[in-house]
Coordinates of C-alpha atoms in Angstrom, one line a residue:
X145 CA -27.7 274.2 347.2
X146 CA -26.5 272.9 343.8
X147 CA -26.6 269.3 343.1
X148 CA -23.6 266.9 343.5
X149 CA -20.7 268.0 341.2
X150 CA -20.9 264.8 339.4
X151 CA -24.5 265.6 338.4
X152 CA -23.1 268.2 335.9
X153 CA -22.0 267.7 332.3
X154 CA -19.9 269.9 330.3
X155 CA -20.5 272.0 327.2
X156 CA -18.2 274.3 325.6
X157 CA -17.0 276.2 322.4
X158 CA -13.2 275.9 323.1
X159 CA -13.2 279.5 324.4
X160 CA -15.6 279.0 327.3
X161 CA -17.8 276.3 328.9
X162 CA -21.0 275.8 330.8
X163 CA -22.1 273.3 333.3
X164 CA -25.6 271.5 332.6
X165 CA -27.2 269.8 335.7
X166 CA -29.0 266.4 335.4
X167 CA -32.1 268.4 336.2
X168 CA -31.7 270.6 333.1
X169 CA -30.3 273.7 334.7
X170 CA -27.3 275.5 333.5
X171 CA -25.7 276.7 336.7
X172 CA -22.4 278.0 335.5
X173 CA -21.5 279.9 332.4
X174 CA -18.9 282.6 332.0
X175 CA -18.9 284.9 328.9
X176 CA -17.0 285.6 326.6
X177 CA -14.1 283.7 328.1
X178 CA -13.4 281.0 330.7
X179 CA -12.1 283.7 333.1
X180 CA -14.9 286.3 332.4
X181 CA -17.5 287.1 334.9
X182 CA -20.3 284.4 335.3
X183 CA -23.9 285.2 333.9
X184 CA -25.1 281.9 335.6
X185 CA -23.6 281.4 339.0
X186 CA -26.1 279.4 340.8
X187 CA -23.5 276.7 341.0
X188 CA -21.9 278.8 343.7
X189 CA -25.1 280.1 345.3
X190 CA -28.8 279.8 344.6
X191 CA -31.1 280.2 341.5
X192 CA -31.3 284.0 342.0
X193 CA -27.6 284.2 341.3
X194 CA -28.3 283.2 337.6
X195 CA -29.3 279.9 335.9
X196 CA -31.1 278.6 332.8
X197 CA -33.5 275.6 333.5
X198 CA -35.1 273.8 330.8
X199 CA -37.0 270.8 331.9
X200 CA -40.3 268.8 332.1
X201 CA -43.0 270.6 334.4
X202 CA -43.4 267.6 336.7
X203 CA -40.1 267.2 338.2
X204 CA -41.0 264.7 340.9
X205 CA -42.2 262.0 338.4
X206 CA -39.3 262.3 335.8
X207 CA -36.4 260.1 335.3
X208 CA -33.5 261.4 333.3
X209 CA -30.6 259.6 331.3
X210 CA -28.0 261.3 329.3
X211 CA -25.0 260.9 327.3
X212 CA -22.9 262.8 324.7
X213 CA -23.7 262.0 321.2
X214 CA -20.8 259.9 319.9
X215 CA -17.7 261.8 319.5
X216 CA -19.1 265.0 320.1
X217 CA -19.7 267.5 323.0
X218 CA -23.3 267.7 322.3
X219 CA -25.2 266.5 325.5
X220 CA -28.4 264.5 325.1
X221 CA -30.7 264.5 328.1
X222 CA -33.7 262.0 327.8
X223 CA -36.6 262.8 330.4
X224 CA -39.3 260.1 330.7
X225 CA -42.6 261.3 332.5
X226 CA -45.9 260.1 332.8
X227 CA -47.0 262.1 329.8
X228 CA -44.4 260.7 327.5
X229 CA -40.6 261.2 326.6
X230 CA -38.6 264.2 325.7
X231 CA -35.1 264.9 324.6
X232 CA -33.2 268.0 325.2
X233 CA -30.0 268.6 323.2
X234 CA -27.4 271.0 324.7
X235 CA -24.3 272.4 322.9
X236 CA -22.2 275.5 322.5
X237 CA -21.1 275.5 318.8
X238 CA -17.4 276.5 318.2
X239 CA -17.8 280.0 317.6
X240 CA -17.5 282.2 314.6
X241 CA -17.7 285.4 316.3
X242 CA -20.1 285.4 319.3
X243 CA -20.6 282.9 322.1
X244 CA -23.8 280.8 321.8
X245 CA -25.7 278.3 323.8
X246 CA -28.1 276.1 321.9
X247 CA -30.8 274.1 323.6
X248 CA -33.3 272.1 321.5
X249 CA -36.4 270.2 323.0
X250 CA -37.5 267.1 320.9
X251 CA -40.6 265.3 321.5
X252 CA -39.8 261.5 321.4
X253 CA -43.2 260.1 322.6
X254 CA -46.7 261.4 323.7
X255 CA -47.1 265.1 324.7
X256 CA -44.9 266.5 327.5
X257 CA -45.4 269.7 329.5
X258 CA -42.2 271.7 329.6
X259 CA -41.2 274.8 331.4
X260 CA -38.2 277.2 331.0
X261 CA -36.7 279.6 333.6
X262 CA -33.9 282.1 332.7
X263 CA -32.3 284.1 335.3
X264 CA -29.3 286.2 333.9
X265 CA -27.2 287.8 336.6
X266 CA -24.0 289.1 335.4
X267 CA -20.7 289.5 337.2
X268 CA -21.0 286.3 339.2
X269 CA -24.8 286.9 340.3
X270 CA -24.4 290.6 341.2
X271 CA -25.9 292.5 338.5
X272 CA -29.5 292.4 337.3
X273 CA -29.8 293.2 333.6
X274 CA -32.4 295.4 332.1
X275 CA -34.6 293.0 330.0
X276 CA -36.6 294.0 326.9
X277 CA -38.8 291.9 324.6
X278 CA -39.2 292.1 320.9
X279 CA -40.7 289.7 318.5
X280 CA -38.8 286.4 318.8
X281 CA -36.1 287.9 321.0
X282 CA -35.7 288.6 324.5
X283 CA -32.6 290.9 325.4
X284 CA -30.8 291.4 328.7
X285 CA -28.3 294.4 328.9
X286 CA -26.1 295.6 331.9
X287 CA -22.9 297.4 331.5
X288 CA -20.5 295.7 328.9
X289 CA -22.6 292.6 328.5
X290 CA -25.8 291.7 326.5
X291 CA -27.6 288.4 325.9
X292 CA -30.2 287.8 323.6
X293 CA -32.6 284.8 323.6
X294 CA -34.2 283.6 320.5
X295 CA -37.1 281.2 320.5
X296 CA -40.6 280.7 318.9
X297 CA -41.9 279.9 322.5
X298 CA -43.8 282.9 324.2
X299 CA -41.5 284.2 327.1
X300 CA -42.9 286.6 329.9
X301 CA -41.3 288.1 333.0
X302 CA -42.1 287.0 336.5
X303 CA -40.1 288.4 339.6
X304 CA -37.0 289.3 337.7
X305 CA -37.1 286.1 336.0
X306 CA -37.9 285.0 332.3
X307 CA -40.2 282.1 332.2
X308 CA -42.0 280.0 329.7
X309 CA -44.5 277.1 329.6
X310 CA -45.0 275.0 326.6
X311 CA -45.7 271.6 325.4
X312 CA -43.9 269.3 323.1
X313 CA -45.5 266.5 320.9
X314 CA -43.8 263.5 319.2
X315 CA -41.8 264.6 316.3
X316 CA -41.8 268.1 317.3
X317 CA -38.6 270.3 317.9
X318 CA -38.4 273.6 319.8
X319 CA -35.2 275.6 319.7
X320 CA -33.7 278.1 322.2
X321 CA -30.6 279.9 321.3
X322 CA -28.8 282.3 323.7
X323 CA -26.2 284.6 322.1
X324 CA -23.8 287.0 324.0
X325 CA -22.5 290.1 322.5
X326 CA -20.8 293.3 323.8
X327 CA -23.7 295.8 324.7
X328 CA -22.4 298.5 322.7
X329 CA -22.6 296.6 319.4
X330 CA -25.8 295.4 317.6
X331 CA -27.3 292.1 318.5
X332 CA -26.3 289.1 316.4
X333 CA -28.8 287.7 314.0
X334 CA -30.9 284.7 315.1
X335 CA -29.2 281.3 314.7
X336 CA -31.0 278.2 313.5
X337 CA -30.9 276.0 316.4
X338 CA -31.3 272.6 314.8
X339 CA -28.6 273.5 312.2
X340 CA -26.4 274.7 315.0
X341 CA -26.6 271.3 316.7
X342 CA -25.8 269.3 313.7
X343 CA -22.9 271.6 312.7
X344 CA -21.5 271.1 316.3
X345 CA -21.7 267.4 315.9
X346 CA -19.9 267.6 312.6
X347 CA -17.2 269.8 313.8
X348 CA -16.4 267.3 316.9
X349 CA -16.5 264.4 314.6
X350 CA -13.9 266.0 312.2
X351 CA -11.8 266.8 315.1
X352 CA -12.0 263.2 316.6
X353 CA -11.1 261.7 313.1
X354 CA -7.4 262.4 314.1
X355 CA -7.6 260.5 317.4
X356 CA -5.0 257.5 317.1
X357 CA -5.7 255.7 320.5
X358 CA -6.6 251.9 319.7
X359 CA -6.3 250.6 323.2
X360 CA -8.5 248.8 325.8
X361 CA -10.3 251.8 327.1
X362 CA -11.4 253.8 324.0
X363 CA -14.5 255.5 325.7
X364 CA -12.6 256.8 328.6
X365 CA -9.6 258.0 326.5
X366 CA -11.6 259.7 323.9
X367 CA -13.9 261.4 326.5
X368 CA -10.7 262.7 328.3
X369 CA -9.3 264.0 325.1
X370 CA -12.4 265.7 324.3
X371 CA -12.4 267.2 327.8
X372 CA -9.0 268.6 327.3
X373 CA -10.0 270.1 323.9
X374 CA -13.1 271.6 325.4
X375 CA -10.7 273.3 328.1
X376 CA -8.5 274.7 325.5
X377 CA -8.8 278.4 324.6
X378 CA -8.7 278.2 320.8
X379 CA -7.4 281.6 320.1
X380 CA -4.0 281.3 322.0
X381 CA -3.8 277.5 322.5
X382 CA -3.7 277.8 326.4
X383 CA -5.6 275.0 328.2
X384 CA -7.3 276.2 331.6
X385 CA -6.9 273.6 334.5
X386 CA -10.7 273.6 335.0
X387 CA -13.8 275.5 333.9
X388 CA -14.8 276.6 337.3
X389 CA -13.7 278.6 340.5
X390 CA -14.2 277.6 344.0
X391 CA -15.7 274.3 344.1
X392 CA -14.3 273.0 347.4
X393 CA -11.8 270.4 348.0
X394 CA -13.6 269.9 351.3
X395 CA -17.4 270.5 351.6
X396 CA -18.0 273.6 353.9
X397 CA -14.2 274.5 354.0
X398 CA -12.2 277.2 352.6
X399 CA -9.9 275.2 350.1
X400 CA -11.7 276.9 347.3
X401 CA -9.6 278.2 344.4
X402 CA -10.1 279.7 341.0
X403 CA -8.7 277.2 338.3
X404 CA -9.8 279.1 335.1
X405 CA -6.2 279.6 334.3
X406 CA -3.2 277.8 332.5
X407 CA -0.7 276.2 334.8
X408 CA 2.8 275.5 333.7
X409 CA 3.2 272.2 335.7
X410 CA 0.7 270.7 333.3
X411 CA 2.8 271.3 330.4
X412 CA 4.8 268.0 329.9
X413 CA 2.0 265.8 330.7
X414 CA -0.4 267.7 328.6
X415 CA 2.0 267.5 325.6
X416 CA 2.2 263.8 326.0
X417 CA -1.5 263.4 326.4
X418 CA -2.3 265.3 323.2
X419 CA 0.5 263.9 321.0
X420 CA -0.2 260.3 322.0
X421 CA -3.9 261.0 321.2
X422 CA -3.2 262.2 317.7
X423 CA -3.5 266.0 318.2
X424 CA -0.3 267.5 317.4
X425 CA -1.8 270.7 316.2
X426 CA -3.2 271.3 319.8
X427 CA 0.1 270.3 321.3
X428 CA 1.9 272.8 319.0
X429 CA -0.4 275.5 320.0
X430 CA -0.1 274.8 323.5
X431 CA 3.9 274.9 323.2
X432 CA 3.5 278.3 321.5
X433 CA 1.2 279.7 324.2
X434 CA 3.8 278.5 326.6
X435 CA 6.6 280.2 325.0
X436 CA 4.8 283.4 324.6
X437 CA 3.6 283.3 328.3
X438 CA 7.1 282.7 330.1
X439 CA 9.0 285.2 327.8
X440 CA 10.7 288.0 329.8
X441 CA 12.4 288.0 333.1
X442 CA 13.1 284.6 334.2
X443 CA 13.1 285.5 338.0
X444 CA 9.5 286.7 337.5
X445 CA 8.5 283.3 335.9
X446 CA 4.9 282.5 337.0
X447 CA 3.4 279.2 337.8
X448 CA 0.1 280.2 335.9
X449 CA -1.0 282.6 333.2
X450 CA -4.2 283.7 331.9
X451 CA -5.6 282.2 328.8
X452 CA -4.0 284.9 326.7
X453 CA -1.0 284.9 328.7
X454 CA -2.2 287.6 331.3
X455 CA 0.1 287.7 334.3
X456 CA -1.9 289.8 336.7
X457 CA -4.4 287.3 338.3
X458 CA -5.3 289.3 341.5
X459 CA -7.3 287.1 344.0
X460 CA -10.4 288.7 345.4
X461 CA -13.6 287.1 347.2
X462 CA -17.2 287.5 346.3
X463 CA -19.0 287.8 349.6
X464 CA -22.5 287.9 348.1
X465 CA -22.2 284.5 346.9
X466 CA -22.6 281.8 349.8
X467 CA -20.5 279.0 348.1
X468 CA -21.0 275.6 346.8
X469 CA -22.4 273.7 349.8
X470 CA -21.7 276.8 352.1
X471 CA -17.8 276.5 351.2
X472 CA -16.7 280.1 351.5
X473 CA -15.0 282.2 350.5
X474 CA -15.8 282.3 346.7
X475 CA -12.6 283.5 344.9
X476 CA -11.7 284.8 341.4
X477 CA -8.2 285.2 340.5
X478 CA -5.5 283.3 342.4
X479 CA -3.0 284.5 344.8
X480 CA -0.6 281.4 344.2
X481 CA 0.3 283.4 341.0
X482 CA 2.8 285.3 343.2
X483 CA 4.5 282.2 344.9
X484 CA 7.9 281.0 343.9
X485 CA 7.6 277.5 342.7
X486 CA 10.8 276.1 341.7
X487 CA 9.3 272.9 339.9
X488 CA 8.0 275.0 337.0
X489 CA 11.4 275.8 335.7
X490 CA 11.8 272.1 335.2
X491 CA 8.2 271.6 333.7
X492 CA 9.2 274.3 330.9
X493 CA 12.6 272.8 330.2
X494 CA 11.0 269.2 329.9
X495 CA 8.1 270.5 327.7
X496 CA 10.6 272.0 325.4
X497 CA 12.8 268.8 325.3
X498 CA 9.7 266.4 324.9
X499 CA 8.6 268.8 322.1
X500 CA 11.9 268.0 320.2
X501 CA 11.6 264.3 321.0
X502 CA 8.2 263.9 319.7
X503 CA 8.7 265.9 316.6
X504 CA 6.8 269.1 317.0
X505 CA 8.0 271.9 314.6
X506 CA 10.9 273.8 315.9
X507 CA 10.0 277.3 317.5
X508 CA 13.2 279.3 316.9
X509 CA 12.5 281.3 320.1
X510 CA 12.3 278.5 322.4
X511 CA 16.0 277.9 322.9
X512 CA 16.7 281.5 323.7
X513 CA 14.0 281.3 326.4
X514 CA 15.5 278.1 327.8
X515 CA 19.1 279.8 328.0
X516 CA 17.8 282.6 330.0
X517 CA 15.8 280.2 332.4
X518 CA 19.1 278.3 332.8
X519 CA 20.9 281.3 333.8
X520 CA 18.4 281.8 336.6
X521 CA 18.5 278.4 337.9
X522 CA 22.4 278.5 338.4
X523 CA 21.6 279.9 341.7
X524 CA 17.9 279.9 341.9
X525 CA 17.7 276.0 342.4
X526 CA 19.1 276.4 345.8
X527 CA 16.1 278.6 347.2
X528 CA 13.0 277.1 349.2
X529 CA 9.8 277.3 347.6
X530 CA 6.1 276.8 348.0
X531 CA 6.0 273.4 346.3
X532 CA 3.8 272.0 343.5
X533 CA 0.9 272.0 346.0
X534 CA 1.1 275.7 346.4
X535 CA 1.3 275.6 350.2
X536 CA 0.5 278.9 351.8
X537 CA 2.6 278.2 354.9
X538 CA 6.4 278.5 355.2
X539 CA 8.6 277.9 352.3
X540 CA 10.6 274.6 352.2
X541 CA 13.0 272.6 350.2
X542 CA 10.5 270.5 348.6
X543 CA 11.9 267.1 347.1
X544 CA 9.9 267.4 344.0
X545 CA 11.0 271.0 343.5
X546 CA 14.6 270.1 343.7
X547 CA 14.0 266.9 341.3
X548 CA 12.5 269.3 338.8
X549 CA 15.6 271.7 339.1
X550 CA 17.6 268.5 338.2
X551 CA 15.2 267.9 335.4
X552 CA 15.7 271.4 334.0
X553 CA 19.7 270.8 333.7
X554 CA 19.2 267.2 332.7
X555 CA 17.1 268.4 329.8
X556 CA 19.5 271.4 328.8
X557 CA 22.4 268.8 328.6
X558 CA 20.4 266.5 326.4
X559 CA 19.2 269.5 324.1
X560 CA 23.0 270.0 323.5
X561 CA 23.9 266.4 323.0
X562 CA 21.0 265.1 321.2
X563 CA 19.6 268.0 319.4
X564 CA 22.7 270.1 318.6
X565 CA 21.7 273.1 320.7
X566 CA 24.4 275.5 321.8
X567 CA 25.2 275.6 325.6
X568 CA 27.8 274.7 328.4
X569 CA 27.0 271.1 328.5
X570 CA 29.6 270.1 330.7
X571 CA 29.0 272.7 333.2
X572 CA 25.3 271.9 333.3
X573 CA 26.0 268.3 333.8
X574 CA 28.2 269.2 336.9
X575 CA 25.3 271.1 338.4
X576 CA 22.9 268.3 337.5
X577 CA 25.1 265.9 339.3
X578 CA 25.4 268.1 342.2
X579 CA 21.6 268.6 342.7
X580 CA 21.1 264.8 342.4
X581 CA 23.7 264.2 345.1
X582 CA 22.0 266.8 347.3
X583 CA 18.6 265.4 347.0
X584 CA 19.8 261.7 347.7
X585 CA 21.6 263.2 350.8
X586 CA 18.9 265.3 352.3
X587 CA 15.6 263.8 351.0
X588 CA 16.2 260.1 351.6
X589 CA 15.4 258.6 354.9
X590 CA 17.4 255.4 355.2
X591 CA 15.8 254.3 358.3
X592 CA 12.4 254.0 356.5
X593 CA 14.0 253.4 353.1
X594 CA 12.2 256.1 351.2
X595 CA 12.3 259.6 349.9
X596 CA 10.3 262.3 352.0
X597 CA 8.4 265.3 351.2
X598 CA 11.1 267.9 352.0
X599 CA 14.7 268.1 353.4
X600 CA 14.7 267.5 356.9
X601 CA 11.0 266.1 357.2
X602 CA 9.7 262.6 357.9
X603 CA 6.5 263.4 356.0
X604 CA 5.4 261.7 352.7
X605 CA 4.2 263.3 349.7
X606 CA 2.5 261.7 346.7
X607 CA 4.7 264.1 344.4
X608 CA 7.5 261.6 345.0
X609 CA 5.5 259.2 342.7
X610 CA 6.7 261.4 339.8
X611 CA 10.4 260.8 340.6
X612 CA 10.7 257.8 338.2
X613 CA 8.1 259.4 335.7
X614 CA 10.6 262.1 335.2
X615 CA 13.7 259.9 335.0
X616 CA 15.3 260.9 338.2
X617 CA 15.6 257.5 339.5
X618 CA 14.9 254.1 338.1
X619 CA 11.3 252.8 339.2
X620 CA 13.0 249.6 340.4
X621 CA 15.7 251.1 342.4
X622 CA 15.3 249.9 346.0
X623 CA 14.7 253.6 347.2
X624 CA 11.7 254.0 344.8
X625 CA 10.4 250.7 345.6
X626 CA 10.6 251.7 349.2
X627 CA 8.9 255.0 348.5
X628 CA 6.1 253.3 346.6
X629 CA 5.7 251.0 349.7
X630 CA 5.6 253.7 352.1
X631 CA 3.0 255.7 350.1
X632 CA 0.8 252.5 349.9
X633 CA 1.1 252.3 353.9
X634 CA 0.6 255.8 354.6
X635 CA -1.2 257.7 351.9
X636 CA -3.2 255.0 350.2
X637 CA -6.6 255.0 351.8
X638 CA -9.8 253.6 350.6
X639 CA -8.0 252.7 347.5
X640 CA -7.1 256.3 346.5
X641 CA -3.6 258.2 347.2
X642 CA -3.8 261.3 349.3
X643 CA -1.5 264.3 348.3
X644 CA 0.0 264.5 351.8
X645 CA -1.4 264.3 355.5
X646 CA -2.9 267.8 355.8
X647 CA -2.6 267.6 359.6
X648 CA 1.3 267.1 359.3
X649 CA 2.2 269.5 356.4
X650 CA 1.8 273.1 357.2
X651 CA 0.1 274.4 354.1
X652 CA -1.5 277.6 355.8
X653 CA -5.0 276.0 355.8
X654 CA -7.2 274.0 358.0
X655 CA -6.7 270.2 357.6
X656 CA -9.0 268.0 355.6
X657 CA -9.5 267.4 351.9
X658 CA -10.6 264.6 349.4
X659 CA -8.2 262.5 347.4
X660 CA -6.3 264.3 344.5
X661 CA -7.2 261.9 341.7
X662 CA -4.0 262.6 339.6
X663 CA -1.9 261.0 342.5
X664 CA -3.6 257.8 342.1
X665 CA -3.0 257.6 338.4
X666 CA 0.8 258.3 339.1
X667 CA 0.7 255.3 341.7
X668 CA -0.9 253.2 338.7
X669 CA 2.1 254.5 336.4
X670 CA 4.6 253.2 339.0
X671 CA 3.0 249.8 339.3
X672 CA 3.3 249.8 335.3
X673 CA 7.2 250.5 335.7
X674 CA 7.6 248.2 338.4
X675 CA 6.2 245.2 336.4
X676 CA 2.9 245.1 338.6
X677 CA 0.4 245.3 335.8
X678 CA -2.4 243.5 337.3
X679 CA -2.5 245.9 340.2
X680 CA -2.0 249.0 337.8
X681 CA -5.1 247.8 335.8
X682 CA -7.1 247.2 338.9
X683 CA -6.4 250.8 340.3
X684 CA -6.9 252.2 336.8
X685 CA -10.2 250.7 336.5
X686 CA -11.4 251.7 339.9
X687 CA -10.4 255.3 339.0
X688 CA -12.5 254.9 335.8
X689 CA -15.5 253.8 338.0
X690 CA -15.4 257.3 339.8
X691 CA -16.2 259.2 336.7
X692 CA -19.7 260.5 336.5
X693 CA -22.4 259.1 333.9
X694 CA -20.8 261.1 331.1
X695 CA -17.2 260.3 331.9
X696 CA -16.1 263.5 333.6
X697 CA -13.6 263.8 336.7
X698 CA -13.2 266.6 339.1
X699 CA -9.9 267.4 340.9
X700 CA -10.6 265.2 343.9
X701 CA -12.9 262.5 345.2
X702 CA -14.2 261.6 348.8
X703 CA -14.4 258.0 349.3
X704 CA -16.5 258.4 352.5
X705 CA -19.3 260.5 351.0
X706 CA -18.6 259.0 347.5
X707 CA -18.7 262.4 345.8
X708 CA -16.4 264.2 343.4
X709 CA -14.8 267.3 345.0
X710 CA -12.9 270.4 343.6
X711 CA -13.1 272.1 340.3
X712 CA -14.8 270.5 337.6
X713 CA -13.9 268.9 335.0
X714 CA -10.1 268.9 336.0
X715 CA -7.7 268.8 333.0
X716 CA -5.0 267.3 335.4
X717 CA -7.3 264.3 336.2
X718 CA -8.0 263.6 332.6
X719 CA -4.4 264.1 331.5
X720 CA -3.6 261.5 334.1
X721 CA -6.3 259.1 332.8
X722 CA -5.0 259.5 329.2
X723 CA -1.3 259.1 330.1
X724 CA -2.0 256.0 332.4
X725 CA -4.0 254.3 329.5
X726 CA -1.2 254.8 327.2
X727 CA 1.3 253.6 329.9
X728 CA -0.8 250.3 330.2
X729 CA -0.3 249.8 326.4
X730 CA 3.2 248.7 327.4
X731 CA 5.8 250.6 325.1
X732 CA 3.6 253.3 324.0
X733 CA 3.3 255.2 327.2
X734 CA 5.0 258.5 328.5
X735 CA 6.3 256.9 331.6
X736 CA 8.1 254.3 329.6
X737 CA 9.4 257.0 327.2
X738 CA 10.5 259.4 329.9
X739 CA 12.2 256.6 332.0
X740 CA 14.2 255.1 328.9
X741 CA 15.4 258.7 328.0
X742 CA 16.4 260.2 331.3
X743 CA 17.4 257.7 333.9
X744 CA 19.9 259.1 336.3
X745 CA 22.5 261.9 336.0
X746 CA 24.6 259.5 334.1
X747 CA 22.0 257.8 332.0
X748 CA 21.7 254.7 334.4
X749 CA 20.1 254.2 337.8
X750 CA 21.8 255.9 340.7
X751 CA 23.6 254.0 343.1
X752 CA 22.3 253.5 346.6
X753 CA 23.6 255.7 349.3

């Protein structure tokens, strides 16, 4: 079985990414895109499903420490052995034409024995390539894929594995460069490994020069911004939810999904995180990706798209892979793409509104798309849906979904009133107020003094924490104060917030999962808005303590086993970290901005029922 999820670090070239284990093994890499088939899939199986290990030969006597080079996605792992000390540099240079993985072994002290094991298995571990060797190059070919390894070290085959043993002395550097190319094209020329590392460091440092964060948690925020950039698909501007598929939300369970796609739900939060961090170019590229992807029939708006805007993301299972920690099935594609989720209409409208508010350059197509979406919502807002958690049980009238329908009409009204757009603002205002009234009547439990997960239920849901963050209700409204209190009492366990109780909510799956980390960031945001700053800081710093040694967060965390769970690294977790850090800087944060601009249907806190 692969190591703990938190034992992995990320390297990437802003088109795909690899996970490097603390033991020196790259156990996950999809080429040439995030959503391509994996050539290293040991993360979801065993070494024979593909990996690339480069480490000292005496693993039982080795200690490893690692870090990213300052302000770069170049990973340094330092191994201390009885023979001496060696450092391995890992990176993926932002590509010119082909994706590359560069690994450089540097001797620091003494003379250290090293070993390399390269197991290439295309199509998620199912295809064994044909391997040939020429001077200085090893080439693996199968179907449309080809990989070439360039290194001065002698490599030989052993049981369908390419292996090498060598030693590194103090001051010596030994490069390994793995280059992918379509198998029908000539192999790319060799790449200078040392030069590629330095070029990669320089590229990231130039990118980081635009960072504007000056707050109390610079390392955490900068690492999270770097992670968002690494999860960006540079050619289109799309941002994948995570670099992986099928890392489980419960070990041994079946809550295993493919997150290598772009979710509309992340749009507004991501725009804020990027622009507040100083990265307007990425925010504009993301907005442009959004507009291209959602164009078309609004009744067929999807909750997610491929990195290029692809719509067909058919879910299938890979039975030959045993799954991470025996968590099956392993899936590619995502059937939730076919769900109706009402909230994404509000997310798109809010993203367009926030783009105006934060001064992104106008997209002349954006308002035309918005008008078509609003036409659909005239009746569409009344329909039940699968909710933001993409339940695979019965459709319901989820509170957060209805709130985001309210957001759509609210932002449409403001687009006319504040930005001079053309549209029936008075009519939209009436619909907005009608939705607000219905939610307050059907989703508020006066006996408990809190909002509930859906109409007609008593269950709680962490998505209710977003109500003041989108401006639906004042954070100090007694109903919202009561909702936060109820969530603290019923969903806050072991210092972290559950999404909901899986034994109460019919989500179509067996109960049990970790704590969805974004929910705890939302609680910290509510503390900020309610003036509970000390509690907000304490919760935020607790969340920071859950990051791994290089600052990365997965989707969830299990406080019992003290392990990260779910796909990794998770963009939504890092977006939550960035936004909460800015919220804690008092008047700089997105929660404050959105609250001040969008309180209630009539620009004031709604009256109690």
